[in-house]
Short mmCIF file of C-alpha atoms in Angstrom, two decimals:
data_model
loop_
_atom_site.label_atom_id
_atom_site.label_comp_id
_atom_site.label_asym_id
_atom_site.label_seq_id
_atom_site.Cartn_x
_atom_site.Cartn_y
_atom_site.Cartn_z
CA MET A 1 104.92 87.62 70.94
CA ARG A 2 107.65 85.18 71.02
CA SER A 3 109.52 87.54 73.75
CA ALA A 4 106.34 87.69 75.78
CA ILE A 5 105.94 84.01 75.73
CA ALA A 6 109.79 83.27 76.61
CA VAL A 7 109.30 85.47 79.75
CA LEU A 8 106.13 83.52 80.69
CA LEU A 9 108.10 80.20 80.25
CA ILE A 10 110.94 81.35 82.45
CA ALA A 11 108.54 82.72 85.26
CA PHE A 12 106.57 79.39 85.08
CA ALA A 13 109.59 77.41 85.26
CA THR A 14 110.90 79.11 88.45
CA VAL A 15 107.71 78.06 90.41
CA ALA A 16 106.97 74.59 88.62
CA ALA A 17 109.15 71.85 87.23
CA GLY A 18 112.40 70.61 88.88
CA GLN A 19 111.63 72.71 92.23
CA VAL A 20 113.57 71.28 95.21
CA PRO A 21 111.45 71.20 98.24
CA ARG A 22 112.85 72.99 101.16
CA PRO A 23 115.03 71.62 103.65
CA CYS A 24 113.92 69.81 106.92
CA ARG A 25 114.34 71.67 110.03
CA ALA A 26 116.83 70.28 112.87
CA PRO A 27 114.95 68.34 115.79
CA ALA A 28 113.67 70.48 118.62
CA ARG A 29 115.79 70.12 121.79
CA VAL A 30 112.76 71.19 124.09
CA ALA A 31 109.11 70.10 124.23
CA ASP A 32 107.47 71.45 121.28
CA PRO A 33 104.77 74.00 122.03
CA ALA A 34 103.00 74.05 118.69
CA PRO A 35 103.63 70.46 116.80
CA PRO A 36 101.47 71.18 113.85
CA LEU A 37 103.46 74.50 113.05
CA ASN A 38 107.06 73.44 113.99
CA ASP A 39 106.93 69.56 113.02
CA PRO A 40 104.06 69.43 110.34
CA ASP A 41 105.02 66.01 108.84
CA ARG A 42 105.16 64.35 112.16
CA PHE A 43 101.80 65.83 112.98
CA VAL A 44 100.23 64.79 109.80
CA TRP A 45 101.59 61.18 109.89
CA GLN A 46 99.96 61.13 113.46
CA LEU A 47 96.62 62.12 111.68
CA PHE A 48 97.21 59.43 109.01
CA VAL A 49 97.46 56.59 111.79
CA GLN A 50 94.62 58.32 113.53
CA VAL A 51 92.11 58.36 110.48
CA ASN A 52 93.39 54.79 109.04
CA VAL A 53 92.77 52.65 112.06
CA ARG A 54 90.68 49.53 111.14
CA ALA A 55 87.01 50.25 111.54
CA ALA A 56 85.62 48.60 114.69
CA ALA A 57 82.91 47.02 112.63
CA GLN A 58 83.12 45.59 108.74
CA VAL A 59 79.99 45.34 106.65
CA THR A 60 79.04 42.04 104.78
CA PHE A 61 76.83 42.56 101.78
CA LYS A 62 75.89 40.83 98.44
CA ALA A 63 77.31 42.15 95.35
CA THR A 64 75.19 42.74 92.23
CA ASP A 65 76.72 39.51 90.77
CA GLY A 66 75.47 37.53 93.74
CA ARG A 67 78.98 37.37 95.74
CA THR A 68 78.91 37.75 99.54
CA LEU A 69 81.86 40.38 100.26
CA THR A 70 83.02 42.02 103.41
CA THR A 71 84.35 45.67 103.39
CA ASN A 72 87.78 46.50 104.50
CA ASP A 73 86.94 50.14 105.85
CA ALA A 74 89.41 52.47 107.74
CA LEU A 75 87.98 54.64 110.25
CA TRP A 76 87.33 57.57 107.87
CA GLU A 77 85.40 55.28 105.35
CA THR A 78 82.66 55.08 108.01
CA TRP A 79 82.36 58.80 108.03
CA ALA A 80 79.69 60.95 106.47
CA ASP A 81 80.57 61.30 102.52
CA ASP A 82 79.27 64.36 100.65
CA PRO A 83 76.06 62.90 99.21
CA THR A 84 75.07 62.13 103.00
CA THR A 85 76.13 65.66 104.14
CA PHE A 86 74.65 67.52 101.08
CA PRO A 87 71.32 65.62 100.05
CA HIS A 88 70.33 65.92 96.44
CA ASP A 89 66.99 67.15 97.40
CA PRO A 90 67.36 68.89 100.77
CA ASP A 91 64.37 69.33 103.07
CA PRO A 92 65.17 71.86 105.83
CA ALA A 93 62.75 69.86 108.09
CA HIS A 94 64.77 66.88 107.80
CA PRO A 95 68.54 67.72 108.39
CA PRO A 96 71.05 65.07 107.35
CA VAL A 97 71.80 62.44 109.86
CA TRP A 98 75.03 61.22 110.82
CA PRO A 99 75.64 57.49 109.35
CA GLY A 100 75.17 55.33 112.44
CA GLY A 101 75.47 52.28 110.30
CA ARG A 102 76.32 51.55 106.57
CA SER A 103 76.22 49.34 104.01
CA ALA A 104 79.08 48.80 101.40
CA LYS A 105 80.84 52.03 100.06
CA ARG A 106 78.63 53.82 97.61
CA VAL A 107 79.56 53.59 94.00
CA LEU A 108 82.30 55.88 93.78
CA GLU A 109 81.99 59.12 91.61
CA LYS A 110 83.83 59.30 88.43
CA GLY A 111 86.16 62.09 88.85
CA LYS A 112 84.01 64.22 91.26
CA GLY A 113 83.97 65.07 94.92
CA GLY A 114 84.99 68.06 96.78
CA GLY A 115 86.88 70.72 94.78
CA HIS A 116 86.97 68.80 91.91
CA ALA A 117 83.19 68.50 91.10
CA ARG A 118 83.53 70.34 87.85
CA LEU A 119 86.75 69.47 86.26
CA PRO A 120 86.68 67.85 82.81
CA ALA A 121 88.35 64.54 82.01
CA PRO A 122 91.28 63.58 82.19
CA LEU A 123 91.96 66.11 84.92
CA ALA A 124 90.03 64.06 87.97
CA VAL A 125 91.52 60.52 88.15
CA PRO A 126 92.77 57.80 86.21
CA GLU A 127 90.56 55.89 83.79
CA GLY A 128 88.13 53.95 85.60
CA GLY A 129 89.11 55.49 88.99
CA GLY A 130 86.62 57.27 91.32
CA GLU A 131 86.77 59.87 94.22
CA GLU A 132 85.22 60.44 97.61
CA VAL A 133 85.34 62.99 100.21
CA ARG A 134 84.50 62.25 103.93
CA ARG A 135 84.46 64.32 107.09
CA ASN A 136 84.48 63.34 110.66
CA ARG A 137 81.63 64.21 113.32
CA ALA A 138 82.86 67.58 114.19
CA THR A 139 82.93 68.84 110.78
CA PHE A 140 79.74 67.02 109.79
CA ASP A 141 77.78 68.72 112.90
CA TYR A 142 78.91 72.11 112.15
CA VAL A 143 77.96 72.00 108.49
CA VAL A 144 74.14 70.66 109.77
CA GLN A 145 73.82 72.84 112.85
CA ASN A 146 74.58 76.08 110.89
CA GLY A 147 72.45 75.08 107.82
CA LEU A 148 75.17 74.99 105.58
CA TRP A 149 74.03 71.91 103.68
CA TYR A 150 71.53 73.70 101.44
CA GLN A 151 71.90 76.94 99.88
CA GLN A 152 69.16 78.86 101.58
CA GLY A 153 70.60 77.84 104.97
CA ILE A 154 74.08 79.25 103.47
CA ALA A 155 72.45 82.46 102.58
CA ALA A 156 70.89 82.99 105.99
CA PHE A 157 74.25 82.36 107.49
CA PHE A 158 75.87 84.87 105.26
CA ALA A 159 73.07 87.38 106.29
CA GLY A 160 74.02 86.84 109.80
CA GLY A 161 77.40 88.41 109.40
CA ASN A 162 79.38 85.67 111.19
CA PRO A 163 82.33 83.97 109.47
CA VAL A 164 82.07 80.25 109.01
CA ASP A 165 84.56 78.78 111.39
CA PHE A 166 84.94 74.91 112.06
CA PRO A 167 85.87 73.73 115.21
CA ILE A 168 89.62 72.51 115.97
CA ASP A 169 88.73 69.13 115.84
CA SER A 170 87.32 68.95 112.34
CA ILE A 171 89.08 66.52 109.89
CA GLU A 172 88.28 66.24 106.12
CA VAL A 173 89.56 63.41 103.89
CA LYS A 174 89.55 63.19 100.19
CA ALA A 175 90.63 59.74 98.40
CA ASN A 176 91.09 58.63 94.96
CA TRP A 177 90.67 55.02 94.05
CA VAL A 178 91.64 52.92 91.00
CA PRO A 179 90.30 49.50 89.98
CA ILE A 180 92.35 46.49 90.90
CA GLU A 181 92.63 42.74 90.80
CA GLU A 182 92.23 40.40 93.73
CA THR A 183 96.02 39.63 93.35
CA ASP A 184 96.95 43.35 93.93
CA LYS A 185 95.45 43.49 97.26
CA PRO A 186 98.70 43.35 99.22
CA ARG A 187 99.97 46.19 97.68
CA TYR A 188 97.17 48.73 98.30
CA HIS A 189 94.62 49.74 100.73
CA TRP A 190 91.60 48.12 99.23
CA ASN A 191 87.93 48.13 99.31
CA TYR A 192 84.70 47.39 97.45
CA ASP A 193 81.92 49.61 96.34
CA ALA A 194 78.29 48.65 96.63
CA GLU A 195 78.27 46.83 93.25
CA GLY A 196 81.22 44.58 94.24
CA ASN A 197 83.85 46.21 92.36
CA LEU A 198 87.21 46.11 93.77
CA PHE A 199 89.60 49.44 94.07
CA GLY A 200 93.06 50.36 95.36
CA LEU A 201 93.79 53.55 97.08
CA VAL A 202 96.11 55.63 95.23
CA ALA A 203 95.99 59.05 96.72
CA MET A 204 94.78 60.56 99.94
CA HIS A 205 94.46 64.12 101.14
CA ILE A 206 93.90 64.73 104.86
CA THR A 207 93.43 68.29 106.46
CA SER A 208 92.73 69.22 110.03
CA LYS A 209 91.55 72.53 111.69
CA ALA A 210 94.39 71.98 114.30
CA LEU A 211 95.42 75.38 112.83
CA PRO A 212 93.34 78.41 112.05
CA ASN A 213 93.89 77.92 108.19
CA TRP A 214 93.92 74.11 108.69
CA ILE A 215 97.02 71.90 108.20
CA TRP A 216 97.08 70.03 104.87
CA ALA A 217 98.94 66.96 103.72
CA THR A 218 98.44 64.65 100.82
CA PHE A 219 99.78 60.96 100.55
CA GLU A 220 100.33 58.82 97.52
CA TRP A 221 100.56 55.34 96.72
CA ALA A 222 104.18 54.54 96.37
CA GLY A 223 103.93 53.12 93.03
CA ASN A 224 102.26 55.95 91.51
CA ALA A 225 104.18 56.96 88.29
CA GLY A 226 105.42 60.54 88.36
CA ARG A 227 104.91 60.83 92.20
CA CYS A 228 107.55 63.34 92.94
CA ASP A 229 107.65 65.01 89.60
CA PHE A 230 107.62 68.71 89.04
CA ILE A 231 107.73 69.76 92.68
CA GLY A 232 109.57 66.96 94.51
CA CYS A 233 108.53 65.10 97.62
CA ARG A 234 109.16 66.17 101.37
CA ASP A 235 108.79 63.94 104.41
CA CYS A 236 110.76 65.13 107.26
CA PHE A 237 109.61 62.44 109.51
CA GLY A 238 108.37 59.29 108.15
CA TYR A 239 110.68 57.85 105.35
CA THR A 240 114.10 58.57 104.19
CA PRO A 241 115.47 60.04 102.27
CA PRO A 242 113.48 63.12 103.46
CA ILE A 243 113.80 65.28 100.31
CA VAL A 244 113.27 63.71 97.07
CA PRO A 245 113.81 66.13 94.11
CA SER A 246 111.93 66.04 90.74
CA ASN A 247 113.40 63.97 88.18
CA THR A 248 113.78 66.51 85.34
CA LYS A 249 115.16 64.32 82.78
CA ALA A 250 112.05 62.20 82.23
CA VAL A 251 108.41 62.64 83.88
CA GLY A 252 106.19 59.77 84.86
CA ALA A 253 108.88 57.46 86.33
CA VAL A 254 108.35 55.57 89.61
CA TYR A 255 110.49 56.71 92.43
CA PRO A 256 112.05 54.67 95.01
CA GLY A 257 109.85 53.97 98.11
CA GLY A 258 112.66 54.80 100.50
CA GLY A 259 112.76 53.55 104.00
CA MET A 260 110.57 53.88 106.92
CA THR A 261 111.97 55.60 109.96
CA ALA A 262 111.96 54.12 113.32
CA GLY A 263 109.64 57.02 114.50
CA LEU A 264 107.02 56.01 111.99
CA SER A 265 107.34 52.43 112.62
CA ALA A 266 106.74 52.99 116.33
CA MET A 267 103.81 55.29 115.48
CA PHE A 268 102.18 52.50 113.31
CA GLN A 269 102.66 50.04 116.12
CA ALA A 270 101.24 52.41 118.95
CA GLY A 271 98.45 53.38 116.71
CA GLY A 272 97.36 49.70 115.69
CA LEU A 273 98.46 49.66 112.10
CA THR A 274 100.10 46.28 112.73
CA GLY A 275 99.99 42.86 110.92
CA ALA A 276 98.33 42.67 107.45
CA TRP A 277 96.36 45.94 108.33
CA GLY A 278 99.41 47.92 108.83
CA ALA A 279 101.19 46.11 105.78
CA GLU A 280 98.64 47.77 103.80
CA TRP A 281 99.44 51.43 104.72
CA ARG A 282 103.02 50.78 104.39
CA ASN A 283 102.40 51.13 100.81
CA TYR A 284 102.02 54.96 101.15
CA ARG A 285 104.19 57.94 101.30
CA LEU A 286 103.68 61.51 102.35
CA LYS A 287 104.12 63.81 99.31
CA GLY A 288 103.99 67.00 101.34
CA SER A 289 102.49 69.07 104.04
CA GLN A 290 101.47 72.78 104.11
CA THR A 291 100.70 75.42 106.89
CA ASP A 292 101.05 78.53 104.97
CA PHE A 293 100.68 80.28 101.65
CA THR A 294 104.40 81.38 101.31
CA ASP A 295 107.75 81.21 102.73
CA SER A 296 109.32 84.15 104.73
CA ALA A 297 110.33 85.63 101.34
CA GLY A 298 106.73 85.54 100.02
CA VAL A 299 107.58 82.84 97.52
CA PRO A 300 104.65 80.76 97.09
CA LEU A 301 104.81 77.12 98.67
CA LEU A 302 103.45 74.45 96.53
CA VAL A 303 101.95 71.09 97.50
CA GLY A 304 99.90 68.74 95.22
CA ASN A 305 99.11 65.30 94.37
CA SER A 306 100.32 63.60 90.97
CA VAL A 307 96.72 61.96 90.87
CA THR A 308 94.16 64.36 92.54
CA GLU A 309 95.86 67.39 91.13
CA GLY A 310 97.12 65.52 87.98
CA GLY A 311 97.56 68.03 85.07
CA PHE A 312 98.26 71.01 87.28
CA VAL A 313 100.41 69.86 90.10
CA GLN A 314 103.28 72.17 88.87
CA THR A 315 101.39 75.11 90.27
CA ALA A 316 99.30 73.42 93.06
CA SER A 317 98.71 75.08 96.61
CA CYS A 318 96.28 73.21 98.90
CA MET A 319 95.90 76.27 101.00
CA THR A 320 95.52 78.85 98.19
CA CYS A 321 92.92 76.80 96.24
CA HIS A 322 90.94 76.20 99.35
CA ALA A 323 90.75 79.65 100.43
CA ARG A 324 88.85 80.30 97.08
CA ALA A 325 85.94 78.33 98.68
CA ALA A 326 83.24 80.81 99.19
CA VAL A 327 79.51 81.55 98.26
CA ASP A 328 77.61 84.74 97.47
CA ARG A 329 74.55 86.24 99.38
CA THR A 330 72.26 83.43 97.66
CA GLY A 331 74.29 80.64 99.14
CA ALA A 332 75.49 79.86 95.78
CA SER A 333 79.29 79.32 94.71
CA SER A 334 81.16 82.34 94.22
CA PHE A 335 83.58 80.98 91.58
CA PRO A 336 82.55 78.53 88.61
CA ILE A 337 85.34 76.34 89.23
CA PHE A 338 87.79 75.74 92.15
CA GLY A 339 90.98 77.48 91.29
CA GLU A 340 92.01 77.59 87.87
CA ARG A 341 93.61 80.63 86.36
CA GLN A 342 94.02 81.20 82.26
CA PRO A 343 95.45 78.27 80.51
CA LEU A 344 98.99 78.90 79.52
CA PRO A 345 100.21 78.32 75.94
CA LEU A 346 102.89 76.02 77.02
CA GLN A 347 102.09 72.59 75.36
CA SER A 348 103.71 72.89 72.14
CA LEU A 349 106.37 75.63 73.39
CA SER A 350 108.31 73.96 76.18
CA PRO A 351 110.03 70.86 77.30
CA LEU A 352 107.77 68.33 78.72
CA GLN A 353 108.63 68.81 82.34
CA PHE A 354 107.39 72.49 81.86
CA GLN A 355 103.99 71.50 80.58
CA THR A 356 100.77 71.83 82.16
CA GLN A 357 97.10 72.03 81.35
CA PHE A 358 96.44 75.21 83.11
CA THR A 359 97.97 76.95 86.17
CA THR A 360 96.28 77.48 89.33
CA TYR A 361 96.14 80.16 92.18
CA HIS A 362 99.08 79.79 94.82
CA GLY A 363 100.51 82.16 97.08
CA THR A 364 98.86 84.77 99.39
CA PRO A 365 95.14 85.12 98.79
CA ASP A 366 93.67 88.70 97.22
CA PRO A 367 91.29 90.53 99.30
CA SER A 368 89.50 91.65 96.23
CA TRP A 369 88.42 87.90 95.46
CA PHE A 370 85.87 88.65 98.40
CA TRP A 371 85.57 92.27 99.13
CA LEU A 372 84.68 95.39 97.05
CA PHE A 373 87.01 98.25 98.29
CA SER A 374 85.02 101.37 97.36
CA GLY A 375 83.57 104.12 99.20
CA ARG A 376 84.23 104.57 102.80
CA GLU A 377 83.94 101.14 104.02
CA PRO A 378 84.72 97.50 101.95
CA LYS A 379 81.68 95.79 101.05
CA LYS A 380 81.57 91.92 101.53
CA LEU A 381 80.75 90.32 98.10
CA HIS A 382 81.58 86.77 99.00
CA MET A 383 81.67 84.66 102.18
CA GLN A 384 84.67 82.25 102.46
CA THR A 385 83.45 78.90 103.55
CA ASP A 386 86.37 78.12 105.86
CA PHE A 387 88.40 76.12 103.22
CA VAL A 388 85.58 73.65 102.64
CA TRP A 389 84.87 73.46 98.91
CA ALA A 390 82.18 71.03 99.43
CA ILE A 391 79.75 73.71 100.81
CA PRO A 392 79.66 76.01 97.66
CA PHE A 393 79.99 73.11 95.21
CA ARG A 394 77.55 70.22 96.97
CA ALA A 395 74.88 72.45 98.84
CA ARG A 396 71.61 72.67 96.49
CA PRO A 397 68.64 74.90 97.02
CA ALA A 398 65.70 73.49 98.72
CA LYS A 399 62.70 73.17 97.11
CA GLU A 400 59.23 74.61 98.39
CA ARG A 401 57.26 72.00 99.74
#
């Protein structure tokens, strides 16, 4: 038994704690024909600037304690969130409507949203924090127009035989927030919820359908403890040094913020992230981006956020996790939870930097997750929802009316 556990520990350690991110490529000498693939970190910083421009209109509202407050919305915070896209009591005769105007941010869900809808505490977000998922108009329209916002509509789409395939201008954002004080505002992008509670942004996933399997990026507040633990940090465009290895001597330390490059500074300036508004966004760092499941040798590529994937960042892969987003023929989620494998017996048997609460699927997806290979032709058991976990997790059955 001990020898088996020792082998498990060695195998786990090779893909988890202390991993050094792969090196950056040399700058292109010619015009790049495929920026998302060849220069993904530059591309995801462009997305960061695009979605974080200040919203054209802010909302003034009255908090529950009587204060009059004004929101501090970035563009993505005006997009449709999960409760808007996937109504609690769906009525096929009344599809969801794009939010043309809005009040203050709805009260943040405690540890819920997107792929984390069923995670137990303390794996979701820091104590007192909240999470939200939002999608742009292209993504929202595709969900609504194809009936993917309620289970019977998903079942009908499955029966039609076509794959779920979002348009290339689709973008989704997942954000994690923690309560802050008024004096903390300069150190965060901040906002209020509908009750007037003040929150600071500590983690942000941005994903774009610019690539067929989407391009994935995760950003963190520079002050997050353990930001580069276990799998390190990699940013080949925005900040120096570009590679920050994991601190394997102690976990939970605050890593140096590094220096903004001239390229990112110019991008912020051109994109309108200037003045006090731009200063908020200089508090964030790219943890890593992902465009493939594995490297050329077949070694799984790992990308995870110390907040959003807290407890399993050691084996986190955005792409592999989201590849498992799928539904069965009834329109219900194919998998009970978003990507966990069996827990590992590591807590008391390994050094702290090797410990994790469970391991997650990473590397190349397994076709048997979705197909039954027996007989002359494979049978489709589960339909992938094009990497969008909200469809299987958020869509509810419509009641007979």
